PDB file of C-alpha atoms in Angstrom:
ATOM      1  CA  MET A   1     -39.243 -32.804-173.468  1.00 42.00           C
ATOM      2  CA  ALA A   2     -41.568 -30.306-175.161  1.00 49.00           C
ATOM      3  CA  LEU A   3     -40.629 -27.695-172.549  1.00 46.00           C
ATOM      4  CA  VAL A   4     -36.951 -27.530-173.563  1.00 49.00           C
ATOM      5  CA  PRO A   5     -37.443 -26.018-177.059  1.00 75.00           C
ATOM      6  CA  CYS A   6     -39.790 -23.406-175.577  1.00 82.00           C
ATOM      7  CA  GLN A   7     -37.174 -22.475-173.004  1.00 85.00           C
ATOM      8  CA  VAL A   8     -34.464 -22.129-175.623  1.00 89.00           C
ATOM      9  CA  LEU A   9     -36.771 -20.076-177.845  1.00 90.00           C
ATOM     10  CA  ARG A  10     -37.651 -17.692-175.033  1.00 93.00           C
ATOM     11  CA  VAL A  11     -34.005 -17.224-174.093  1.00 94.00           C
ATOM     12  CA  ALA A  12     -33.167 -16.480-177.738  1.00 93.00           C
ATOM     13  CA  ILE A  13     -35.989 -13.917-177.994  1.00 94.00           C
ATOM     14  CA  LEU A  14     -34.942 -12.297-174.711  1.00 95.00           C
ATOM     15  CA  LEU A  15     -31.336 -12.019-175.909  1.00 96.00           C
ATOM     16  CA  SER A  16     -32.504 -10.511-179.210  1.00 95.00           C
ATOM     17  CA  TYR A  17     -34.455  -7.811-177.345  1.00 95.00           C
ATOM     18  CA  CYS A  18     -31.466  -7.085-175.112  1.00 95.00           C
ATOM     19  CA  SER A  19     -29.318  -6.709-178.243  1.00 95.00           C
ATOM     20  CA  ILE A  20     -31.868  -4.414-179.905  1.00 94.00           C
ATOM     21  CA  LEU A  21     -32.151  -2.232-176.787  1.00 94.00           C
ATOM     22  CA  CYS A  22     -28.374  -1.993-176.381  1.00 93.00           C
ATOM     23  CA  ASN A  23     -27.849  -1.080-180.030  1.00 92.00           C
ATOM     24  CA  TYR A  24     -30.684   1.450-179.952  1.00 91.00           C
ATOM     25  CA  LYS A  25     -29.406   3.148-176.795  1.00 88.00           C
ATOM     26  CA  ALA A  26     -25.888   3.296-178.258  1.00 89.00           C
ATOM     27  CA  ILE A  27     -27.130   5.445-181.170  1.00 86.00           C
ATOM     28  CA  GLU A  28     -26.427   9.149-180.647  1.00 83.00           C
ATOM     29  CA  MET A  29     -29.559  10.777-182.017  1.00 81.00           C
ATOM     30  CA  PRO A  30     -30.594  14.372-181.230  1.00 80.00           C
ATOM     31  CA  SER A  31     -34.006  13.189-180.008  1.00 78.00           C
ATOM     32  CA  HIS A  32     -32.333  11.079-177.324  1.00 80.00           C
ATOM     33  CA  GLN A  33     -30.787  14.191-175.824  1.00 82.00           C
ATOM     34  CA  THR A  34     -34.045  16.142-175.529  1.00 87.00           C
ATOM     35  CA  TYR A  35     -36.623  16.077-172.735  1.00 90.00           C
ATOM     36  CA  GLY A  36     -37.903  12.564-172.046  1.00 88.00           C
ATOM     37  CA  GLY A  37     -35.081  10.893-173.959  1.00 89.00           C
ATOM     38  CA  SER A  38     -35.982   7.514-175.460  1.00 89.00           C
ATOM     39  CA  TRP A  39     -38.873   7.141-173.011  1.00 94.00           C
ATOM     40  CA  LYS A  40     -41.101   9.507-174.979  1.00 93.00           C
ATOM     41  CA  PHE A  41     -41.306   6.994-177.845  1.00 93.00           C
ATOM     42  CA  LEU A  42     -43.852   4.184-177.624  1.00 95.00           C
ATOM     43  CA  THR A  43     -41.516   1.968-179.674  1.00 94.00           C
ATOM     44  CA  PHE A  44     -38.853   2.137-176.950  1.00 94.00           C
ATOM     45  CA  ILE A  45     -41.402   1.602-174.179  1.00 96.00           C
ATOM     46  CA  ASP A  46     -42.708  -1.425-176.086  1.00 96.00           C
ATOM     47  CA  LEU A  47     -39.183  -2.864-176.427  1.00 96.00           C
ATOM     48  CA  VAL A  48     -38.754  -2.574-172.660  1.00 97.00           C
ATOM     49  CA  ILE A  49     -42.159  -4.222-172.115  1.00 97.00           C
ATOM     50  CA  GLN A  50     -41.246  -7.111-174.435  1.00 97.00           C
ATOM     51  CA  ALA A  51     -37.820  -7.579-172.833  1.00 97.00           C
ATOM     52  CA  VAL A  52     -39.300  -7.587-169.318  1.00 97.00           C
ATOM     53  CA  PHE A  53     -42.063  -9.956-170.409  1.00 97.00           C
ATOM     54  CA  PHE A  54     -39.705 -12.492-171.960  1.00 96.00           C
ATOM     55  CA  GLY A  55     -37.411 -12.103-168.959  1.00 96.00           C
ATOM     56  CA  ILE A  56     -40.329 -13.153-166.757  1.00 95.00           C
ATOM     57  CA  CYS A  57     -41.041 -16.047-169.163  1.00 94.00           C
ATOM     58  CA  VAL A  58     -37.440 -17.290-168.825  1.00 94.00           C
ATOM     59  CA  LEU A  59     -37.560 -16.875-165.051  1.00 94.00           C
ATOM     60  CA  THR A  60     -40.839 -18.811-164.945  1.00 92.00           C
ATOM     61  CA  ASP A  61     -39.335 -21.637-166.999  1.00 90.00           C
ATOM     62  CA  LEU A  62     -36.297 -21.861-164.733  1.00 90.00           C
ATOM     63  CA  SER A  63     -38.471 -21.803-161.617  1.00 88.00           C
ATOM     64  CA  SER A  64     -40.694 -24.515-163.106  1.00 85.00           C
ATOM     65  CA  LEU A  65     -37.697 -26.768-163.752  1.00 84.00           C
ATOM     66  CA  LEU A  66     -36.300 -26.215-160.261  1.00 80.00           C
ATOM     67  CA  THR A  67     -39.678 -26.677-158.560  1.00 78.00           C
ATOM     68  CA  ARG A  68     -40.753 -29.775-160.474  1.00 74.00           C
ATOM     69  CA  GLY A  69     -40.917 -32.785-158.194  1.00 65.00           C
ATOM     70  CA  SER A  70     -39.594 -30.867-155.164  1.00 67.00           C
ATOM     71  CA  GLY A  71     -42.907 -30.975-153.260  1.00 69.00           C
ATOM     72  CA  ASN A  72     -42.107 -27.581-151.711  1.00 73.00           C
ATOM     73  CA  GLN A  73     -45.445 -25.762-151.360  1.00 77.00           C
ATOM     74  CA  GLU A  74     -43.845 -22.334-150.879  1.00 78.00           C
ATOM     75  CA  GLN A  75     -41.890 -22.693-154.118  1.00 78.00           C
ATOM     76  CA  GLU A  76     -45.061 -23.786-155.904  1.00 82.00           C
ATOM     77  CA  ARG A  77     -46.898 -20.715-154.573  1.00 85.00           C
ATOM     78  CA  GLN A  78     -44.122 -18.442-155.832  1.00 86.00           C
ATOM     79  CA  LEU A  79     -44.195 -20.201-159.217  1.00 88.00           C
ATOM     80  CA  LYS A  80     -47.958 -19.631-159.481  1.00 90.00           C
ATOM     81  CA  LYS A  81     -47.410 -15.921-158.781  1.00 91.00           C
ATOM     82  CA  LEU A  82     -44.787 -15.769-161.537  1.00 92.00           C
ATOM     83  CA  ILE A  83     -47.104 -17.512-163.979  1.00 93.00           C
ATOM     84  CA  SER A  84     -49.930 -15.102-163.080  1.00 94.00           C
ATOM     85  CA  LEU A  85     -47.622 -12.120-163.646  1.00 95.00           C
ATOM     86  CA  ARG A  86     -46.433 -13.572-166.962  1.00 95.00           C
ATOM     87  CA  ASP A  87     -50.009 -14.124-168.156  1.00 95.00           C
ATOM     88  CA  TRP A  88     -51.118 -10.662-167.025  1.00 96.00           C
ATOM     89  CA  MET A  89     -48.220  -8.978-168.839  1.00 96.00           C
ATOM     90  CA  LEU A  90     -48.944 -10.784-172.090  1.00 96.00           C
ATOM     91  CA  ALA A  91     -52.666 -10.004-171.942  1.00 95.00           C
ATOM     92  CA  VAL A  92     -52.500  -6.360-170.868  1.00 96.00           C
ATOM     93  CA  LEU A  93     -49.182  -5.075-172.247  1.00 96.00           C
ATOM     94  CA  ALA A  94     -47.058  -7.358-174.427  1.00 96.00           C
ATOM     95  CA  PHE A  95     -49.736  -8.363-176.947  1.00 96.00           C
ATOM     96  CA  PRO A  96     -51.863  -5.193-177.354  1.00 97.00           C
ATOM     97  CA  VAL A  97     -48.973  -2.706-177.184  1.00 97.00           C
ATOM     98  CA  GLY A  98     -46.719  -4.861-179.366  1.00 96.00           C
ATOM     99  CA  VAL A  99     -49.328  -5.365-182.082  1.00 96.00           C
ATOM    100  CA  PHE A 100     -50.321  -1.678-181.886  1.00 96.00           C
ATOM    101  CA  VAL A 101     -46.732  -0.515-182.462  1.00 96.00           C
ATOM    102  CA  VAL A 102     -46.244  -2.820-185.453  1.00 96.00           C
ATOM    103  CA  ALA A 103     -49.613  -2.089-187.074  1.00 95.00           C
ATOM    104  CA  VAL A 104     -49.731   1.691-186.594  1.00 93.00           C
ATOM    105  CA  PHE A 105     -46.073   2.213-187.498  1.00 93.00           C
ATOM    106  CA  TRP A 106     -46.258   0.362-190.814  1.00 94.00           C
ATOM    107  CA  ILE A 107     -49.661   1.796-191.781  1.00 93.00           C
ATOM    108  CA  ILE A 108     -48.442   5.376-191.305  1.00 90.00           C
ATOM    109  CA  TYR A 109     -45.060   4.506-192.844  1.00 91.00           C
ATOM    110  CA  ALA A 110     -46.782   3.144-195.978  1.00 93.00           C
ATOM    111  CA  TYR A 111     -48.905   6.293-196.252  1.00 90.00           C
ATOM    112  CA  ASP A 112     -46.079   8.794-195.680  1.00 88.00           C
ATOM    113  CA  ARG A 113     -42.938   7.723-193.856  1.00 89.00           C
ATOM    114  CA  GLU A 114     -42.011  11.351-193.065  1.00 86.00           C
ATOM    115  CA  MET A 115     -45.010  11.484-190.730  1.00 85.00           C
ATOM    116  CA  ILE A 116     -43.681   8.729-188.455  1.00 86.00           C
ATOM    117  CA  TYR A 117     -40.105   7.774-189.419  1.00 88.00           C
ATOM    118  CA  PRO A 118     -38.353  10.531-191.422  1.00 86.00           C
ATOM    119  CA  LYS A 119     -35.764   9.399-193.962  1.00 89.00           C
ATOM    120  CA  LEU A 120     -33.171  11.285-191.920  1.00 87.00           C
ATOM    121  CA  LEU A 121     -33.344   8.469-189.343  1.00 87.00           C
ATOM    122  CA  ASP A 122     -31.817   6.070-191.880  1.00 88.00           C
ATOM    123  CA  ASN A 123     -28.518   7.829-191.170  1.00 87.00           C
ATOM    124  CA  PHE A 124     -28.753   6.752-187.531  1.00 88.00           C
ATOM    125  CA  ILE A 125     -30.802   3.537-187.433  1.00 89.00           C
ATOM    126  CA  PRO A 126     -29.808   0.588-189.681  1.00 91.00           C
ATOM    127  CA  GLY A 127     -32.572  -1.311-191.445  1.00 90.00           C
ATOM    128  CA  TRP A 128     -32.186  -4.472-189.353  1.00 93.00           C
ATOM    129  CA  LEU A 129     -32.625  -2.455-186.156  1.00 93.00           C
ATOM    130  CA  ASN A 130     -35.741  -0.768-187.516  1.00 92.00           C
ATOM    131  CA  HIS A 131     -37.261  -4.182-188.231  1.00 93.00           C
ATOM    132  CA  GLY A 132     -36.174  -5.390-184.797  1.00 93.00           C
ATOM    133  CA  MET A 133     -38.144  -2.531-183.264  1.00 94.00           C
ATOM    134  CA  HIS A 134     -41.161  -2.478-185.573  1.00 94.00           C
ATOM    135  CA  THR A 135     -41.549  -5.899-187.220  1.00 94.00           C
ATOM    136  CA  THR A 136     -40.235  -8.922-185.304  1.00 94.00           C
ATOM    137  CA  VAL A 137     -42.245  -7.928-182.230  1.00 95.00           C
ATOM    138  CA  LEU A 138     -45.357  -9.417-183.848  1.00 95.00           C
ATOM    139  CA  PRO A 139     -44.058 -12.901-184.749  1.00 95.00           C
ATOM    140  CA  PHE A 140     -42.271 -13.175-181.401  1.00 95.00           C
ATOM    141  CA  ILE A 141     -45.429 -12.519-179.396  1.00 95.00           C
ATOM    142  CA  LEU A 142     -47.507 -14.824-181.623  1.00 94.00           C
ATOM    143  CA  ILE A 143     -44.936 -17.606-181.132  1.00 91.00           C
ATOM    144  CA  GLU A 144     -45.180 -17.157-177.368  1.00 92.00           C
ATOM    145  CA  MET A 145     -48.967 -17.223-177.495  1.00 92.00           C
ATOM    146  CA  ARG A 146     -48.878 -20.403-179.592  1.00 89.00           C
ATOM    147  CA  THR A 147     -46.349 -22.291-177.463  1.00 88.00           C
ATOM    148  CA  SER A 148     -47.850 -21.590-174.016  1.00 86.00           C
ATOM    149  CA  HIS A 149     -51.369 -21.185-172.711  1.00 88.00           C
ATOM    150  CA  HIS A 150     -51.957 -17.885-170.919  1.00 91.00           C
ATOM    151  CA  ALA A 151     -54.824 -17.277-168.503  1.00 92.00           C
ATOM    152  CA  TYR A 152     -56.356 -13.867-169.226  1.00 94.00           C
ATOM    153  CA  PRO A 153     -57.587 -11.681-166.341  1.00 94.00           C
ATOM    154  CA  SER A 154     -61.252 -10.738-166.101  1.00 94.00           C
ATOM    155  CA  ARG A 155     -62.262  -8.674-169.113  1.00 94.00           C
ATOM    156  CA  SER A 156     -63.197  -5.609-167.037  1.00 95.00           C
ATOM    157  CA  SER A 157     -59.876  -5.492-165.171  1.00 96.00           C
ATOM    158  CA  GLY A 158     -57.909  -6.166-168.354  1.00 95.00           C
ATOM    159  CA  LEU A 159     -59.630  -3.394-170.294  1.00 96.00           C
ATOM    160  CA  ALA A 160     -59.246  -1.023-167.342  1.00 97.00           C
ATOM    161  CA  ALA A 161     -55.504  -1.736-167.261  1.00 96.00           C
ATOM    162  CA  ILE A 162     -54.937  -1.187-170.993  1.00 96.00           C
ATOM    163  CA  CYS A 163     -57.051   1.996-170.863  1.00 96.00           C
ATOM    164  CA  THR A 164     -54.906   3.270-167.987  1.00 96.00           C
ATOM    165  CA  PHE A 165     -51.747   2.574-169.981  1.00 97.00           C
ATOM    166  CA  SER A 166     -53.136   4.253-173.127  1.00 96.00           C
ATOM    167  CA  VAL A 167     -54.374   7.382-171.347  1.00 96.00           C
ATOM    168  CA  GLY A 168     -51.151   7.548-169.324  1.00 97.00           C
ATOM    169  CA  TYR A 169     -49.026   7.516-172.478  1.00 97.00           C
ATOM    170  CA  ILE A 170     -51.237  10.112-174.202  1.00 96.00           C
ATOM    171  CA  LEU A 171     -50.879  12.414-171.178  1.00 97.00           C
ATOM    172  CA  TRP A 172     -47.111  11.839-171.238  1.00 96.00           C
ATOM    173  CA  VAL A 173     -46.959  12.823-174.950  1.00 95.00           C
ATOM    174  CA  CYS A 174     -48.995  15.957-174.207  1.00 95.00           C
ATOM    175  CA  TRP A 175     -46.733  16.823-171.275  1.00 96.00           C
ATOM    176  CA  VAL A 176     -43.619  16.492-173.447  1.00 95.00           C
ATOM    177  CA  HIS A 177     -45.252  18.879-175.935  1.00 94.00           C
ATOM    178  CA  HIS A 178     -46.124  21.274-173.106  1.00 94.00           C
ATOM    179  CA  ILE A 179     -42.494  21.332-171.921  1.00 94.00           C
ATOM    180  CA  THR A 180     -40.687  21.358-175.280  1.00 92.00           C
ATOM    181  CA  GLY A 181     -43.256  22.885-177.647  1.00 91.00           C
ATOM    182  CA  MET A 182     -42.752  19.949-180.022  1.00 90.00           C
ATOM    183  CA  TRP A 183     -44.779  16.799-180.578  1.00 91.00           C
ATOM    184  CA  VAL A 184     -43.069  13.432-180.195  1.00 90.00           C
ATOM    185  CA  TYR A 185     -44.362  12.279-183.586  1.00 88.00           C
ATOM    186  CA  PRO A 186     -44.050  14.595-186.630  1.00 84.00           C
ATOM    187  CA  PHE A 187     -47.575  13.973-187.970  1.00 86.00           C
ATOM    188  CA  LEU A 188     -49.105  15.483-184.816  1.00 90.00           C
ATOM    189  CA  GLU A 189     -47.619  18.832-185.888  1.00 87.00           C
ATOM    190  CA  HIS A 190     -49.691  18.771-189.075  1.00 85.00           C
ATOM    191  CA  ILE A 191     -53.156  18.164-187.631  1.00 87.00           C
ATOM    192  CA  GLY A 192     -55.401  20.435-185.615  1.00 90.00           C
ATOM    193  CA  PRO A 193     -56.448  20.080-181.945  1.00 91.00           C
ATOM    194  CA  GLY A 194     -59.748  18.424-182.862  1.00 93.00           C
ATOM    195  CA  ALA A 195     -58.024  15.884-185.083  1.00 93.00           C
ATOM    196  CA  ARG A 196     -55.522  15.137-182.313  1.00 93.00           C
ATOM    197  CA  ILE A 197     -58.359  14.441-179.861  1.00 94.00           C
ATOM    198  CA  ILE A 198     -59.965  12.098-182.402  1.00 95.00           C
ATOM    199  CA  PHE A 199     -56.610  10.401-183.033  1.00 93.00           C
ATOM    200  CA  PHE A 200     -55.881   9.920-179.324  1.00 95.00           C
ATOM    201  CA  GLY A 201     -59.404   8.608-178.726  1.00 95.00           C
ATOM    202  CA  SER A 202     -59.077   6.237-181.680  1.00 95.00           C
ATOM    203  CA  THR A 203     -55.760   4.864-180.431  1.00 94.00           C
ATOM    204  CA  THR A 204     -57.302   4.114-177.034  1.00 95.00           C
ATOM    205  CA  ILE A 205     -60.206   2.304-178.703  1.00 96.00           C
ATOM    206  CA  LEU A 206     -57.734   0.378-180.892  1.00 96.00           C
ATOM    207  CA  MET A 207     -55.752  -0.676-177.826  1.00 96.00           C
ATOM    208  CA  ASN A 208     -58.962  -2.019-176.273  1.00 96.00           C
ATOM    209  CA  PHE A 209     -59.798  -3.859-179.491  1.00 96.00           C
ATOM    210  CA  LEU A 210     -56.318  -5.427-179.581  1.00 96.00           C
ATOM    211  CA  TYR A 211     -56.736  -6.588-175.981  1.00 96.00           C
ATOM    212  CA  LEU A 212     -59.988  -8.327-176.971  1.00 96.00           C
ATOM    213  CA  LEU A 213     -58.332  -9.723-180.105  1.00 96.00           C
ATOM    214  CA  GLY A 214     -55.588 -11.248-177.976  1.00 94.00           C
ATOM    215  CA  GLU A 215     -58.153 -12.783-175.642  1.00 94.00           C
ATOM    216  CA  VAL A 216     -60.084 -14.316-178.551  1.00 94.00           C
ATOM    217  CA  LEU A 217     -56.917 -15.520-180.290  1.00 93.00           C
ATOM    218  CA  ASN A 218     -55.582 -17.112-177.124  1.00 91.00           C
ATOM    219  CA  SER A 219     -58.888 -18.949-176.570  1.00 90.00           C
ATOM    220  CA  TYR A 220     -59.076 -20.043-180.209  1.00 89.00           C
ATOM    221  CA  ILE A 221     -55.521 -21.433-180.250  1.00 87.00           C
ATOM    222  CA  TRP A 222     -55.908 -23.424-177.069  1.00 80.00           C
ATOM    223  CA  ASP A 223     -59.509 -24.543-177.624  1.00 74.00           C
ATOM    224  CA  THR A 224     -58.426 -25.882-181.026  1.00 68.00           C
ATOM    225  CA  GLN A 225     -55.392 -27.551-179.458  1.00 61.00           C
ATOM    226  CA  ARG A 226     -57.547 -29.116-176.773  1.00 62.00           C
ATOM    227  CA  SER A 227     -60.035 -30.406-179.347  1.00 59.00           C
ATOM    228  CA  MET A 228     -57.246 -31.992-181.402  1.00 60.00           C
ATOM    229  CA  GLU A 229     -55.841 -33.720-178.324  1.00 58.00           C
ATOM    230  CA  GLU A 230     -59.272 -35.033-177.362  1.00 56.00           C
ATOM    231  CA  GLU A 231     -59.741 -36.394-180.892  1.00 58.00           C
ATOM    232  CA  LYS A 232     -56.432 -38.231-180.660  1.00 61.00           C
ATOM    233  CA  GLU A 233     -57.392 -39.750-177.299  1.00 59.00           C
ATOM    234  CA  LYS A 234     -60.717 -41.118-178.563  1.00 58.00           C
ATOM    235  CA  PRO A 235     -60.546 -44.879-179.164  1.00 56.00           C
ATOM    236  CA  LYS A 236     -60.540 -45.710-182.845  1.00 50.00           C
ATOM    237  CA  LEU A 237     -63.568 -47.655-184.036  1.00 44.00           C
ATOM    238  CA  GLU A 238     -62.713 -51.018-185.610  1.00 44.00           C
TER     239      GLU A 238
END
């Protein structure tokens, strides 16, 4: 019975991301019409990652319900592949990228919002949509981590994957600047080449740190859960 609330929760989160993406894409902003469109923004890429991840979670839940008790080995093999993909996506993309977007956005916003989210955008993006893109990502991914155990890949392969993603996005941002002459994020216009290199290097290190944080948090949550269950199962002394 414990599986049903998790299924409903995942479906609700998936639908919320679909709604956020649809509303965001419906907004006619000048930046959407320039080279790279929405795909030059890490926030949009993260929304797609989260939507795909929770889509895989829902698909895994449905497959688990259909496979349970069937005894079909092929279906069980396919389910294990889905679970492995779900766990890999949470470890390498959904958690580190999601937490990075929330943390970096609000830190820079608190310092000077014009550097990351100019006030002009308030004319296009309503407040609830901004929070849907930059706030609720964090509680959603923490809820998923708390409700289901996820097997992390080997640390070396996980770090290699998140490094590849980070460097790939940095190169994409640089390419957009090369083509258009403008940086994706306003604050990059106001710092020199050396500072940009330091910033890009720091973001890659932060992504690696967030991957490790997710690994530690996942282990802590489920080791604690396991310990509590073992305590409950111990026979009480008279």
